[in-house]
Amino acid sequence: MNRFAIIIVSMILTACYQTPFLTQAELQGTPQGAHLVDGKLAANGVTTARIDPTSTQTQLINVPTGSPVTGSSLTVPPGSLSIAANILIEEATPLATPTTFSELSINSQVLQQGTSVSIQASEFIDAKTPMTVSIPLPVGFGLAELDHSKVGVLYRVTRNDQGTNVSGIMPSSQITFSGGFAKVQTLYFGAFQVVVMSEAIEAKEVKVETPAFTKSTVESKPQIALYSASEIIA
């Protein structure tokens, strides 16, 4: 193989393995004009930060190192919340369960799943304008084997405006992939989890009776732990 051919092959290989994803450090940087809200990580893995409804800046909560959901974040635009609230971010029990897929009439198989993240408010409120949730992609999730149509975000949120809980899934068209994380927009608090399915995903949503469970709640209540453990897909 001549030198020219070697250079061409090298350029092709480099292009194949380049990723458009940002690094985690870049992802965790404060967006332009945003205010980084100080989050406190407790021993039980819960990160708590307070959102000021009077702030004229976008407010960003990053989960610090040491949490099971390190790097996850919530971005709140100015005026999105009508009252002050503490935001609690922690690991949730998996949403990728037989119950969830039955609720949503999804028959395809789970190929990969990221860590489920709970983002809750201390008050019974919904956002007035969309907030941005950033949650981890599955371990080993790579660009080479990625079929975007099979990637989605499961969610289980509480709609205080309707007094109901909602279960649903967002297709890849509603997701931004960046730095090993998936970003989606929501008006509601609850749990979110990235899944890679065996078939293409379509947007679905249904009303459900139960809210999302956090891992800390499950560990403190054996009856919930028993239910949750029986539902988890390995």
mmCIF file of C-alpha atoms in Angstrom:
data_model
loop_
_atom_site.group_PDB
_atom_site.id
_atom_site.type_symbol
_atom_site.label_atom_id
_atom_site.label_comp_id
_atom_site.label_asym_id
_atom_site.label_seq_id
_atom_site.Cartn_x
_atom_site.Cartn_y
_atom_site.Cartn_z
ATOM 1 C CA MET A 1 0.000 0.000 0.000
ATOM 2 C CA ASN A 2 1.471 3.351 -0.989
ATOM 3 C CA ARG A 3 1.767 6.351 1.291
ATOM 4 C CA PHE A 4 -1.211 8.142 -0.270
ATOM 5 C CA ALA A 5 -3.486 5.130 0.305
ATOM 6 C CA ILE A 6 -2.333 4.845 3.932
ATOM 7 C CA ILE A 7 -3.219 8.502 4.554
ATOM 8 C CA ILE A 8 -6.703 8.021 3.039
ATOM 9 C CA VAL A 9 -7.372 4.900 5.166
ATOM 10 C CA SER A 10 -6.193 6.725 8.282
ATOM 11 C CA MET A 11 -8.568 9.629 7.578
ATOM 12 C CA ILE A 12 -11.514 7.248 7.086
ATOM 13 C CA LEU A 13 -10.817 5.374 10.326
ATOM 14 C CA THR A 14 -10.523 8.640 12.242
ATOM 15 C CA ALA A 15 -13.868 9.839 10.891
ATOM 16 C CA CYS A 16 -15.555 6.538 11.819
ATOM 17 C CA TYR A 17 -14.491 6.731 15.433
ATOM 18 C CA GLN A 18 -15.112 10.410 16.014
ATOM 19 C CA THR A 19 -18.171 11.192 18.122
ATOM 20 C CA PRO A 20 -20.280 14.341 18.099
ATOM 21 C CA PHE A 21 -20.814 13.930 21.846
ATOM 22 C CA LEU A 22 -19.411 16.552 24.191
ATOM 23 C CA THR A 23 -17.165 15.493 27.051
ATOM 24 C CA GLN A 24 -18.704 15.182 30.524
ATOM 25 C CA ALA A 25 -16.745 18.256 31.612
ATOM 26 C CA GLU A 26 -18.225 20.243 28.719
ATOM 27 C CA LEU A 27 -21.701 18.953 29.478
ATOM 28 C CA GLN A 28 -21.458 19.924 33.133
ATOM 29 C CA GLY A 29 -20.310 23.430 32.293
ATOM 30 C CA THR A 30 -22.793 26.180 33.020
ATOM 31 C CA PRO A 31 -24.768 27.192 29.885
ATOM 32 C CA GLN A 32 -24.214 30.772 28.772
ATOM 33 C CA GLY A 33 -26.114 33.139 31.041
ATOM 34 C CA ALA A 34 -27.116 30.383 33.483
ATOM 35 C CA HIS A 35 -26.621 30.392 37.229
ATOM 36 C CA LEU A 36 -25.152 27.227 38.748
ATOM 37 C CA VAL A 37 -27.237 26.360 41.813
ATOM 38 C CA ASP A 38 -25.265 24.731 44.615
ATOM 39 C CA GLY A 39 -26.479 21.154 45.127
ATOM 40 C CA LYS A 40 -25.887 19.365 48.436
ATOM 41 C CA LEU A 41 -25.275 15.609 48.252
ATOM 42 C CA ALA A 42 -26.516 13.672 51.297
ATOM 43 C CA ALA A 43 -25.267 10.307 52.531
ATOM 44 C CA ASN A 44 -28.341 8.588 51.092
ATOM 45 C CA GLY A 45 -27.410 9.740 47.588
ATOM 46 C CA VAL A 46 -29.971 12.531 47.298
ATOM 47 C CA THR A 47 -28.815 15.852 45.823
ATOM 48 C CA THR A 48 -30.870 18.832 47.009
ATOM 49 C CA ALA A 49 -30.848 22.368 45.617
ATOM 50 C CA ARG A 50 -33.281 25.270 45.904
ATOM 51 C CA ILE A 51 -34.750 27.028 42.881
ATOM 52 C CA ASP A 52 -35.519 30.744 43.179
ATOM 53 C CA PRO A 53 -38.696 31.611 41.221
ATOM 54 C CA THR A 54 -37.725 35.299 41.090
ATOM 55 C CA SER A 55 -34.400 34.705 39.360
ATOM 56 C CA THR A 56 -34.006 36.328 35.950
ATOM 57 C CA GLN A 57 -31.352 33.761 34.982
ATOM 58 C CA THR A 58 -31.604 30.151 33.890
ATOM 59 C CA GLN A 59 -30.796 27.987 36.927
ATOM 60 C CA LEU A 60 -28.766 24.788 36.558
ATOM 61 C CA ILE A 61 -28.482 21.974 39.095
ATOM 62 C CA ASN A 62 -25.657 19.493 38.470
ATOM 63 C CA VAL A 63 -25.483 16.275 40.498
ATOM 64 C CA PRO A 64 -21.984 16.179 42.062
ATOM 65 C CA THR A 65 -19.439 13.374 42.092
ATOM 66 C CA GLY A 66 -20.265 10.607 44.558
ATOM 67 C CA SER A 67 -23.893 10.160 43.558
ATOM 68 C CA PRO A 68 -25.143 7.084 41.649
ATOM 69 C CA VAL A 69 -26.454 9.577 39.076
ATOM 70 C CA THR A 70 -23.406 11.847 38.932
ATOM 71 C CA GLY A 71 -23.536 14.210 35.966
ATOM 72 C CA SER A 72 -27.318 14.241 35.740
ATOM 73 C CA SER A 73 -28.769 17.734 35.762
ATOM 74 C CA LEU A 74 -31.868 19.902 35.679
ATOM 75 C CA THR A 75 -32.008 23.230 33.859
ATOM 76 C CA VAL A 76 -34.825 25.600 34.871
ATOM 77 C CA PRO A 77 -35.560 28.681 32.718
ATOM 78 C CA PRO A 78 -36.497 32.021 34.325
ATOM 79 C CA GLY A 79 -40.100 32.071 35.524
ATOM 80 C CA SER A 80 -40.600 28.352 34.952
ATOM 81 C CA LEU A 81 -41.561 27.684 38.583
ATOM 82 C CA SER A 82 -44.144 29.913 40.245
ATOM 83 C CA ILE A 83 -42.951 29.283 43.822
ATOM 84 C CA ALA A 84 -39.654 28.471 45.526
ATOM 85 C CA ALA A 85 -38.964 24.755 45.803
ATOM 86 C CA ASN A 86 -36.248 22.362 46.826
ATOM 87 C CA ILE A 87 -35.330 20.019 43.972
ATOM 88 C CA LEU A 88 -34.292 16.488 44.928
ATOM 89 C CA ILE A 89 -32.323 14.425 42.392
ATOM 90 C CA GLU A 90 -31.458 10.784 43.074
ATOM 91 C CA GLU A 91 -31.499 7.287 41.642
ATOM 92 C CA ALA A 92 -34.980 5.935 40.955
ATOM 93 C CA THR A 93 -36.088 2.335 40.662
ATOM 94 C CA PRO A 94 -35.944 1.178 37.024
ATOM 95 C CA LEU A 95 -38.839 2.175 34.806
ATOM 96 C CA ALA A 96 -37.960 -0.551 32.294
ATOM 97 C CA THR A 97 -40.269 -3.160 33.850
ATOM 98 C CA PRO A 98 -42.956 -5.535 32.548
ATOM 99 C CA THR A 99 -45.588 -3.329 34.197
ATOM 100 C CA THR A 100 -44.412 -0.212 32.340
ATOM 101 C CA PHE A 101 -44.274 -1.962 28.977
ATOM 102 C CA SER A 102 -47.701 -3.478 29.561
ATOM 103 C CA GLU A 103 -49.110 -0.037 30.398
ATOM 104 C CA LEU A 104 -47.650 1.375 27.191
ATOM 105 C CA SER A 105 -48.478 -1.685 25.029
ATOM 106 C CA ILE A 106 -44.815 -2.113 24.097
ATOM 107 C CA ASN A 107 -43.911 -5.648 23.013
ATOM 108 C CA SER A 108 -40.283 -5.196 21.937
ATOM 109 C CA GLN A 109 -37.332 -6.237 24.099
ATOM 110 C CA VAL A 110 -34.977 -4.060 26.157
ATOM 111 C CA LEU A 111 -31.432 -4.261 24.783
ATOM 112 C CA GLN A 112 -29.834 -1.636 27.058
ATOM 113 C CA GLN A 113 -30.956 0.681 29.823
ATOM 114 C CA GLY A 114 -29.398 3.606 31.633
ATOM 115 C CA THR A 115 -29.737 4.435 35.312
ATOM 116 C CA SER A 116 -33.207 5.673 36.211
ATOM 117 C CA VAL A 117 -33.140 9.211 37.630
ATOM 118 C CA SER A 118 -35.727 10.760 39.943
ATOM 119 C CA ILE A 119 -36.175 14.541 39.859
ATOM 120 C CA GLN A 120 -38.753 15.703 42.386
ATOM 121 C CA ALA A 121 -39.863 19.028 43.858
ATOM 122 C CA SER A 122 -40.654 19.689 47.518
ATOM 123 C CA GLU A 123 -43.878 21.427 46.467
ATOM 124 C CA PHE A 124 -46.854 20.207 44.425
ATOM 125 C CA ILE A 125 -46.008 22.189 41.304
ATOM 126 C CA ASP A 126 -45.584 21.832 37.553
ATOM 127 C CA ALA A 127 -43.362 24.010 35.411
ATOM 128 C CA LYS A 128 -44.888 26.784 33.324
ATOM 129 C CA THR A 129 -42.190 26.516 30.656
ATOM 130 C CA PRO A 130 -40.208 23.353 29.812
ATOM 131 C CA MET A 131 -37.278 22.344 31.996
ATOM 132 C CA THR A 132 -34.379 20.325 30.579
ATOM 133 C CA VAL A 133 -33.509 17.004 32.221
ATOM 134 C CA SER A 134 -30.135 15.378 31.507
ATOM 135 C CA ILE A 135 -29.803 11.675 32.405
ATOM 136 C CA PRO A 136 -27.122 9.021 31.768
ATOM 137 C CA LEU A 137 -27.037 6.848 28.674
ATOM 138 C CA PRO A 138 -26.568 3.075 29.148
ATOM 139 C CA VAL A 139 -23.042 1.868 29.919
ATOM 140 C CA GLY A 140 -21.366 0.879 26.662
ATOM 141 C CA PHE A 141 -23.768 2.964 24.587
ATOM 142 C CA GLY A 142 -21.751 3.776 21.460
ATOM 143 C CA LEU A 143 -22.135 5.617 18.177
ATOM 144 C CA ALA A 144 -20.955 2.740 15.982
ATOM 145 C CA GLU A 145 -23.884 0.422 16.774
ATOM 146 C CA LEU A 146 -26.423 3.175 17.432
ATOM 147 C CA ASP A 147 -29.817 3.032 15.731
ATOM 148 C CA HIS A 148 -31.461 6.230 16.939
ATOM 149 C CA SER A 149 -34.956 4.999 16.132
ATOM 150 C CA LYS A 150 -34.631 2.344 18.854
ATOM 151 C CA VAL A 151 -33.524 4.758 21.581
ATOM 152 C CA GLY A 152 -36.084 6.349 23.872
ATOM 153 C CA VAL A 153 -36.629 7.870 27.295
ATOM 154 C CA LEU A 154 -39.167 6.264 29.604
ATOM 155 C CA TYR A 155 -40.782 8.632 32.091
ATOM 156 C CA ARG A 156 -43.203 8.433 34.987
ATOM 157 C CA VAL A 157 -44.265 11.865 36.165
ATOM 158 C CA THR A 158 -46.924 13.538 38.280
ATOM 159 C CA ARG A 159 -49.159 16.107 36.601
ATOM 160 C CA ASN A 160 -50.313 18.308 39.452
ATOM 161 C CA ASP A 161 -52.494 20.310 37.063
ATOM 162 C CA GLN A 162 -54.608 17.192 36.517
ATOM 163 C CA GLY A 163 -53.953 15.367 39.786
ATOM 164 C CA THR A 164 -52.716 12.303 37.900
ATOM 165 C CA ASN A 165 -49.592 10.224 37.336
ATOM 166 C CA VAL A 166 -48.490 9.630 33.764
ATOM 167 C CA SER A 167 -46.293 6.921 32.227
ATOM 168 C CA GLY A 168 -44.800 7.392 28.790
ATOM 169 C CA ILE A 169 -41.905 7.065 26.404
ATOM 170 C CA MET A 170 -40.223 9.707 24.227
ATOM 171 C CA PRO A 171 -38.692 8.722 20.852
ATOM 172 C CA SER A 172 -35.219 9.807 19.770
ATOM 173 C CA SER A 173 -36.676 12.780 17.866
ATOM 174 C CA GLN A 174 -37.360 14.368 21.272
ATOM 175 C CA ILE A 175 -33.904 13.573 22.687
ATOM 176 C CA THR A 176 -30.560 15.372 22.430
ATOM 177 C CA PHE A 177 -27.503 13.138 22.923
ATOM 178 C CA SER A 178 -24.506 14.809 24.497
ATOM 179 C CA GLY A 179 -21.452 13.654 26.458
ATOM 180 C CA GLY A 180 -22.815 10.266 27.534
ATOM 181 C CA PHE A 181 -26.134 11.812 28.550
ATOM 182 C CA ALA A 182 -29.599 12.241 27.048
ATOM 183 C CA LYS A 183 -31.427 15.554 27.357
ATOM 184 C CA VAL A 184 -35.206 15.862 27.228
ATOM 185 C CA GLN A 185 -37.669 18.616 28.063
ATOM 186 C CA THR A 186 -40.530 18.293 30.524
ATOM 187 C CA LEU A 187 -43.061 20.354 32.465
ATOM 188 C CA TYR A 188 -43.382 17.725 35.173
ATOM 189 C CA PHE A 189 -41.383 16.103 37.951
ATOM 190 C CA GLY A 190 -40.855 12.363 38.235
ATOM 191 C CA ALA A 191 -38.444 9.683 37.003
ATOM 192 C CA PHE A 192 -36.679 9.320 33.656
ATOM 193 C CA GLN A 193 -34.664 6.469 32.104
ATOM 194 C CA VAL A 194 -32.952 5.891 28.749
ATOM 195 C CA VAL A 195 -33.697 2.579 27.030
ATOM 196 C CA VAL A 196 -32.542 0.942 23.810
ATOM 197 C CA MET A 197 -35.222 -1.356 22.418
ATOM 198 C CA SER A 198 -35.193 -4.126 19.817
ATOM 199 C CA GLU A 199 -37.667 -2.227 17.628
ATOM 200 C CA ALA A 200 -38.272 1.397 16.669
ATOM 201 C CA ILE A 201 -39.923 3.534 19.372
ATOM 202 C CA GLU A 202 -43.035 5.661 19.007
ATOM 203 C CA ALA A 203 -44.224 8.295 21.487
ATOM 204 C CA LYS A 204 -46.786 6.918 23.935
ATOM 205 C CA GLU A 205 -48.383 8.155 27.151
ATOM 206 C CA VAL A 206 -51.027 6.811 29.534
ATOM 207 C CA LYS A 207 -52.446 7.744 32.921
ATOM 208 C CA VAL A 208 -51.397 5.407 35.757
ATOM 209 C CA GLU A 209 -52.224 5.024 39.432
ATOM 210 C CA THR A 210 -48.778 4.897 41.031
ATOM 211 C CA PRO A 211 -46.000 7.511 40.955
ATOM 212 C CA ALA A 212 -42.327 6.773 40.369
ATOM 213 C CA PHE A 213 -40.390 5.233 43.260
ATOM 214 C CA THR A 214 -36.946 6.429 44.341
ATOM 215 C CA LYS A 215 -34.276 3.967 45.392
ATOM 216 C CA SER A 216 -34.072 5.513 48.870
ATOM 217 C CA THR A 217 -37.839 5.062 49.324
ATOM 218 C CA VAL A 218 -37.647 1.426 48.246
ATOM 219 C CA GLU A 219 -34.800 0.732 50.661
ATOM 220 C CA SER A 220 -36.772 2.236 53.550
ATOM 221 C CA LYS A 221 -40.046 0.410 52.769
ATOM 222 C CA PRO A 222 -39.723 -3.378 52.370
ATOM 223 C CA GLN A 223 -43.185 -3.775 50.797
ATOM 224 C CA ILE A 224 -42.203 -1.441 47.952
ATOM 225 C CA ALA A 225 -38.796 -3.120 47.645
ATOM 226 C CA LEU A 226 -40.454 -6.521 47.175
ATOM 227 C CA TYR A 227 -42.732 -5.186 44.428
ATOM 228 C CA SER A 228 -39.916 -3.304 42.709
ATOM 229 C CA ALA A 229 -37.449 -6.219 42.759
ATOM 230 C CA SER A 230 -39.999 -8.536 41.133
ATOM 231 C CA GLU A 231 -40.493 -6.046 38.292
ATOM 232 C CA ILE A 232 -36.878 -5.263 37.365
ATOM 233 C CA ILE A 233 -35.642 -6.485 33.999
ATOM 234 C CA ALA A 234 -32.021 -7.618 34.204
#
